[in-house]
Amino acid sequence: EVRLAESGGGLVKPGGSLRLSCAASEFTFSSYSMNWVRQAPGKGLEWVSSISDGGNHIFYADSVKGRFTISGDKAKNSLYLQMNSLRAEDTAVYYCARDPYDTAGMDVWGQGTTVTVSS
Amino acid sequence: QSVLTQPPSASGTPGQRVSISCSGSSSNIGGNTVNWYQQLPGTAPKLLIYSNNQRPSGVPDRFSGSKSGTSASLAISGLQSDDEADYYCAAWDDTLNGRVVFGGGTKLTVL
């Protein structure tokens, strides 16, 4: 079964760092555009970052630019999100999602991992 | 403030047809395709419609999408109680070096 599984969330103090992982199963993640999308408690979906198939094109939301870095490891068939200088407003459930059409139509989502930024 | 504008709520009775609108601009809906997601409480979003009006395998044909100019719409016919969920539109946006934009979401209540 095609699947994505996030991990790495947790409680971190403001200014701290965290690295999220997203393991892909039954498909090669580097053959697709991949995204990170987050959802703050009680709020809507917010796109965070995208990486194109092959990794040549990377995009970030203004709210995370300069603080977050998206990357992938072909050998581990995994996507990552390195999050630095974390703020309270980064508190959210973070989802990774596959975009086979390269048009924001994300057909496979993980279950999400929760990041809480609090002192 | 979301780049794509959706009504915060919608409602209908079982069997009814309801529509949810999504308004954008030339840099997103006007020049790119629209996608719709359904999110049941406590679960990850699910792709409902892609490329304006295409249904992924397994999505019932009660769900349909359309687009005209800088606006799009999701229609649900034969409303069922388990359609009660949050619905989001999304599109690629060509501004700011490229980004994905979502609507603020519409909470659908089945009365």
mmCIF file of C-alpha atoms in Angstrom:
data_model
loop_
_atom_site.group_PDB
_atom_site.id
_atom_site.type_symbol
_atom_site.label_atom_id
_atom_site.label_comp_id
_atom_site.label_asym_id
_atom_site.label_seq_id
_atom_site.Cartn_x
_atom_site.Cartn_y
_atom_site.Cartn_z
ATOM 1 C CA GLU A 1 0.000 0.000 0.000
ATOM 2 C CA VAL A 2 1.272 3.458 -0.923
ATOM 3 C CA ARG A 3 1.891 5.228 2.357
ATOM 4 C CA LEU A 4 3.596 8.183 4.039
ATOM 5 C CA ALA A 5 4.554 8.192 7.712
ATOM 6 C CA GLU A 6 5.776 11.295 9.530
ATOM 7 C CA SER A 7 7.844 11.310 12.690
ATOM 8 C CA GLY A 8 9.999 13.678 14.702
ATOM 9 C CA GLY A 9 7.412 15.967 16.225
ATOM 10 C CA GLY A 10 7.482 16.988 19.862
ATOM 11 C CA LEU A 11 7.687 19.800 22.377
ATOM 12 C CA VAL A 12 10.416 22.385 21.780
ATOM 13 C CA LYS A 13 11.202 25.767 23.306
ATOM 14 C CA PRO A 14 10.956 28.968 21.266
ATOM 15 C CA GLY A 15 14.155 29.436 19.304
ATOM 16 C CA GLY A 16 14.810 25.703 19.246
ATOM 17 C CA SER A 17 15.108 23.269 16.354
ATOM 18 C CA LEU A 18 13.392 20.093 15.241
ATOM 19 C CA ARG A 19 13.755 17.775 12.243
ATOM 20 C CA LEU A 20 10.686 16.075 10.841
ATOM 21 C CA SER A 21 10.924 12.922 8.759
ATOM 22 C CA CYS A 22 8.483 11.448 6.276
ATOM 23 C CA ALA A 23 9.065 7.859 5.170
ATOM 24 C CA ALA A 24 7.527 6.785 1.889
ATOM 25 C CA SER A 25 6.381 3.209 1.283
ATOM 26 C CA GLU A 26 5.552 1.418 -1.959
ATOM 27 C CA PHE A 27 6.631 4.322 -4.149
ATOM 28 C CA THR A 28 9.794 6.284 -4.844
ATOM 29 C CA PHE A 29 9.353 9.689 -3.285
ATOM 30 C CA SER A 30 12.001 11.338 -5.463
ATOM 31 C CA SER A 31 9.875 10.642 -8.541
ATOM 32 C CA TYR A 32 7.181 13.010 -7.268
ATOM 33 C CA SER A 33 6.820 16.550 -6.057
ATOM 34 C CA MET A 34 6.465 16.408 -2.284
ATOM 35 C CA ASN A 35 5.023 18.896 0.163
ATOM 36 C CA TRP A 36 4.834 19.771 3.834
ATOM 37 C CA VAL A 37 1.483 21.184 4.961
ATOM 38 C CA ARG A 38 0.635 22.194 8.519
ATOM 39 C CA GLN A 39 -2.506 22.817 10.517
ATOM 40 C CA ALA A 40 -2.464 24.880 13.682
ATOM 41 C CA PRO A 41 -4.924 23.853 16.406
ATOM 42 C CA GLY A 42 -8.454 24.689 15.316
ATOM 43 C CA LYS A 43 -7.238 26.338 12.106
ATOM 44 C CA GLY A 44 -7.154 25.569 8.412
ATOM 45 C CA LEU A 45 -4.495 24.030 6.214
ATOM 46 C CA GLU A 46 -1.333 26.039 5.534
ATOM 47 C CA TRP A 47 1.213 25.019 2.914
ATOM 48 C CA VAL A 48 4.794 25.103 4.219
ATOM 49 C CA SER A 49 7.170 23.896 1.533
ATOM 50 C CA SER A 50 7.493 21.919 -1.705
ATOM 51 C CA ILE A 51 10.315 20.073 -3.410
ATOM 52 C CA SER A 52 10.087 18.995 -7.039
ATOM 53 C CA ASP A 53 10.769 15.488 -8.283
ATOM 54 C CA GLY A 54 14.528 15.256 -8.437
ATOM 55 C CA GLY A 55 14.887 18.114 -5.971
ATOM 56 C CA ASN A 56 15.799 20.822 -8.470
ATOM 57 C CA HIS A 57 13.052 23.222 -7.428
ATOM 58 C CA ILE A 58 12.269 24.136 -3.849
ATOM 59 C CA PHE A 59 9.612 26.529 -2.576
ATOM 60 C CA TYR A 60 8.787 27.910 0.858
ATOM 61 C CA ALA A 61 5.952 29.851 2.415
ATOM 62 C CA ASP A 62 7.010 33.343 3.455
ATOM 63 C CA SER A 63 6.222 32.446 7.059
ATOM 64 C CA VAL A 64 9.020 29.849 7.180
ATOM 65 C CA LYS A 65 11.512 31.093 4.589
ATOM 66 C CA GLY A 66 15.008 31.314 6.026
ATOM 67 C CA ARG A 67 14.094 29.127 9.017
ATOM 68 C CA PHE A 68 12.909 25.825 7.494
ATOM 69 C CA THR A 69 14.716 23.588 4.992
ATOM 70 C CA ILE A 70 13.117 20.811 2.967
ATOM 71 C CA SER A 71 15.270 17.942 1.734
ATOM 72 C CA GLY A 72 15.162 14.310 0.764
ATOM 73 C CA ASP A 73 17.241 11.145 1.012
ATOM 74 C CA LYS A 74 16.800 8.790 -1.946
ATOM 75 C CA ALA A 75 18.550 5.926 -0.181
ATOM 76 C CA LYS A 76 16.109 6.114 2.727
ATOM 77 C CA ASN A 77 13.155 7.040 0.478
ATOM 78 C CA SER A 78 12.406 9.800 2.930
ATOM 79 C CA LEU A 79 11.527 13.490 2.979
ATOM 80 C CA TYR A 80 12.671 15.846 5.726
ATOM 81 C CA LEU A 81 11.856 19.250 7.146
ATOM 82 C CA GLN A 82 14.554 20.899 9.223
ATOM 83 C CA MET A 83 12.931 23.568 11.383
ATOM 84 C CA ASN A 84 15.102 26.177 13.098
ATOM 85 C CA SER A 85 14.348 29.304 15.122
ATOM 86 C CA LEU A 86 10.956 27.889 16.013
ATOM 87 C CA ARG A 87 8.199 30.211 17.170
ATOM 88 C CA ALA A 88 4.951 29.681 19.053
ATOM 89 C CA GLU A 89 3.058 30.230 15.800
ATOM 90 C CA ASP A 90 4.797 27.177 14.288
ATOM 91 C CA THR A 91 2.773 24.975 16.653
ATOM 92 C CA ALA A 92 0.759 22.666 14.413
ATOM 93 C CA VAL A 93 0.229 19.198 13.057
ATOM 94 C CA TYR A 94 2.659 18.773 10.162
ATOM 95 C CA TYR A 95 1.677 16.561 7.231
ATOM 96 C CA CYS A 96 3.783 15.408 4.317
ATOM 97 C CA ALA A 97 1.929 14.856 1.065
ATOM 98 C CA ARG A 98 2.644 13.604 -2.441
ATOM 99 C CA ASP A 99 1.721 15.700 -5.491
ATOM 100 C CA PRO A 100 1.721 13.504 -8.610
ATOM 101 C CA TYR A 101 0.270 16.209 -10.818
ATOM 102 C CA ASP A 102 2.596 18.983 -9.689
ATOM 103 C CA THR A 103 -0.438 21.249 -9.307
ATOM 104 C CA ALA A 104 -1.236 21.216 -5.567
ATOM 105 C CA GLY A 105 -3.344 18.084 -6.037
ATOM 106 C CA MET A 106 -1.894 15.966 -3.232
ATOM 107 C CA ASP A 107 -3.113 12.398 -3.422
ATOM 108 C CA VAL A 108 -1.291 10.690 -0.549
ATOM 109 C CA TRP A 109 -0.974 12.172 2.939
ATOM 110 C CA GLY A 110 0.685 10.976 6.091
ATOM 111 C CA GLN A 111 -1.078 10.800 9.436
ATOM 112 C CA GLY A 112 0.712 13.925 10.670
ATOM 113 C CA THR A 113 3.158 14.674 13.463
ATOM 114 C CA THR A 114 2.529 17.284 16.153
ATOM 115 C CA VAL A 115 4.973 20.097 16.840
ATOM 116 C CA THR A 116 4.430 22.213 19.939
ATOM 117 C CA VAL A 117 6.580 25.289 20.500
ATOM 118 C CA SER A 118 6.258 26.479 24.069
ATOM 119 C CA SER A 119 8.423 27.525 26.985
ATOM 120 C CA GLN B 1 -6.406 35.874 5.700
ATOM 121 C CA SER B 2 -6.310 33.081 3.102
ATOM 122 C CA VAL B 3 -5.397 33.778 -0.519
ATOM 123 C CA LEU B 4 -8.380 31.705 -1.690
ATOM 124 C CA THR B 5 -11.759 32.713 -0.268
ATOM 125 C CA GLN B 6 -14.312 30.151 0.867
ATOM 126 C CA PRO B 7 -17.477 30.572 2.920
ATOM 127 C CA PRO B 8 -16.764 29.494 6.493
ATOM 128 C CA SER B 9 -19.827 27.291 6.662
ATOM 129 C CA ALA B 10 -22.414 25.486 4.560
ATOM 130 C CA SER B 11 -25.259 23.172 5.397
ATOM 131 C CA GLY B 12 -27.862 20.894 3.882
ATOM 132 C CA THR B 13 -30.222 18.070 4.646
ATOM 133 C CA PRO B 14 -29.699 14.445 3.613
ATOM 134 C CA GLY B 15 -30.315 13.967 -0.079
ATOM 135 C CA GLN B 16 -29.864 17.640 -0.921
ATOM 136 C CA ARG B 17 -27.289 19.145 -3.247
ATOM 137 C CA VAL B 18 -24.884 21.692 -1.797
ATOM 138 C CA SER B 19 -22.172 23.811 -3.388
ATOM 139 C CA ILE B 20 -19.071 25.356 -1.886
ATOM 140 C CA SER B 21 -17.379 28.244 -3.664
ATOM 141 C CA CYS B 22 -13.711 29.175 -3.852
ATOM 142 C CA SER B 23 -12.645 32.564 -5.139
ATOM 143 C CA GLY B 24 -9.121 33.523 -6.168
ATOM 144 C CA SER B 25 -7.263 35.599 -8.700
ATOM 145 C CA SER B 26 -5.472 35.395 -12.019
ATOM 146 C CA SER B 27 -2.254 34.211 -10.358
ATOM 147 C CA ASN B 28 -3.838 31.107 -8.855
ATOM 148 C CA ILE B 29 -7.263 29.832 -9.949
ATOM 149 C CA GLY B 30 -7.263 31.985 -13.070
ATOM 150 C CA GLY B 31 -4.072 30.428 -14.410
ATOM 151 C CA ASN B 32 -3.847 27.043 -12.695
ATOM 152 C CA THR B 33 -6.017 24.076 -11.840
ATOM 153 C CA VAL B 34 -8.056 23.771 -8.655
ATOM 154 C CA ASN B 35 -8.080 20.924 -6.166
ATOM 155 C CA TRP B 36 -10.497 20.085 -3.373
ATOM 156 C CA TYR B 37 -9.867 18.269 -0.105
ATOM 157 C CA GLN B 38 -12.143 16.735 2.483
ATOM 158 C CA GLN B 39 -10.989 16.573 6.092
ATOM 159 C CA LEU B 40 -12.964 14.547 8.575
ATOM 160 C CA PRO B 41 -12.445 15.411 12.262
ATOM 161 C CA GLY B 42 -9.102 14.203 13.592
ATOM 162 C CA THR B 43 -7.894 12.846 10.258
ATOM 163 C CA ALA B 44 -5.553 13.893 7.472
ATOM 164 C CA PRO B 45 -7.010 15.662 4.439
ATOM 165 C CA LYS B 46 -8.182 13.519 1.535
ATOM 166 C CA LEU B 47 -7.981 14.562 -2.116
ATOM 167 C CA LEU B 48 -11.519 14.814 -3.455
ATOM 168 C CA ILE B 49 -11.111 16.620 -6.789
ATOM 169 C CA TYR B 50 -7.969 17.421 -8.766
ATOM 170 C CA SER B 51 -7.388 19.358 -11.981
ATOM 171 C CA ASN B 52 -10.673 21.260 -11.553
ATOM 172 C CA ASN B 53 -13.036 18.368 -12.098
ATOM 173 C CA GLN B 54 -11.241 15.018 -11.898
ATOM 174 C CA ARG B 55 -12.071 12.478 -9.209
ATOM 175 C CA PRO B 56 -9.377 10.177 -7.826
ATOM 176 C CA SER B 57 -10.200 6.513 -7.830
ATOM 177 C CA GLY B 58 -12.642 5.690 -5.038
ATOM 178 C CA VAL B 59 -14.260 9.115 -4.756
ATOM 179 C CA PRO B 60 -18.013 8.818 -5.418
ATOM 180 C CA ASP B 61 -19.453 10.654 -8.402
ATOM 181 C CA ARG B 62 -21.687 12.557 -5.970
ATOM 182 C CA PHE B 63 -18.707 14.896 -5.711
ATOM 183 C CA SER B 64 -17.985 17.177 -8.670
ATOM 184 C CA GLY B 65 -15.845 20.219 -9.317
ATOM 185 C CA SER B 66 -15.973 23.090 -11.755
ATOM 186 C CA LYS B 67 -14.008 26.217 -12.519
ATOM 187 C CA SER B 68 -14.817 29.449 -14.297
ATOM 188 C CA GLY B 69 -12.369 32.316 -14.558
ATOM 189 C CA THR B 70 -10.952 33.007 -11.105
ATOM 190 C CA SER B 71 -13.564 31.015 -9.186
ATOM 191 C CA ALA B 72 -14.234 27.360 -8.577
ATOM 192 C CA SER B 73 -16.960 25.330 -7.005
ATOM 193 C CA LEU B 74 -17.374 21.954 -5.336
ATOM 194 C CA ALA B 75 -20.803 20.346 -5.566
ATOM 195 C CA ILE B 76 -22.015 17.473 -3.439
ATOM 196 C CA SER B 77 -25.232 15.786 -4.505
ATOM 197 C CA GLY B 78 -27.262 13.254 -2.543
ATOM 198 C CA LEU B 79 -25.861 14.641 0.710
ATOM 199 C CA GLN B 80 -25.091 12.025 3.356
ATOM 200 C CA SER B 81 -24.416 12.366 7.079
ATOM 201 C CA ASP B 82 -20.813 11.231 6.683
ATOM 202 C CA ASP B 83 -20.158 14.101 4.269
ATOM 203 C CA GLU B 84 -20.055 16.312 7.344
ATOM 204 C CA ALA B 85 -16.475 17.568 7.261
ATOM 205 C CA ASP B 86 -14.234 20.502 6.460
ATOM 206 C CA TYR B 87 -13.612 21.164 2.779
ATOM 207 C CA TYR B 88 -10.637 23.068 1.379
ATOM 208 C CA CYS B 89 -9.783 24.322 -2.082
ATOM 209 C CA ALA B 90 -6.150 24.635 -3.169
ATOM 210 C CA ALA B 91 -4.196 25.782 -6.191
ATOM 211 C CA TRP B 92 -0.723 26.652 -7.284
ATOM 212 C CA ASP B 93 -0.035 30.393 -7.177
ATOM 213 C CA ASP B 94 2.473 31.990 -9.530
ATOM 214 C CA THR B 95 3.367 34.934 -7.294
ATOM 215 C CA LEU B 96 6.290 35.144 -4.882
ATOM 216 C CA ASN B 97 8.396 32.643 -6.874
ATOM 217 C CA GLY B 98 5.623 30.074 -6.653
ATOM 218 C CA ARG B 99 3.652 28.637 -3.787
ATOM 219 C CA VAL B 100 0.638 26.501 -2.951
ATOM 220 C CA VAL B 101 -2.363 28.394 -1.608
ATOM 221 C CA PHE B 102 -5.329 27.010 0.308
ATOM 222 C CA GLY B 103 -8.753 28.389 1.022
ATOM 223 C CA GLY B 104 -9.682 28.994 4.627
ATOM 224 C CA GLY B 105 -11.947 25.964 4.643
ATOM 225 C CA THR B 106 -15.700 25.425 4.734
ATOM 226 C CA LYS B 107 -17.330 23.439 7.509
ATOM 227 C CA LEU B 108 -20.196 21.446 6.037
ATOM 228 C CA THR B 109 -22.990 20.506 8.424
ATOM 229 C CA VAL B 110 -25.561 17.884 7.497
ATOM 230 C CA LEU B 111 -28.737 18.848 9.307
#
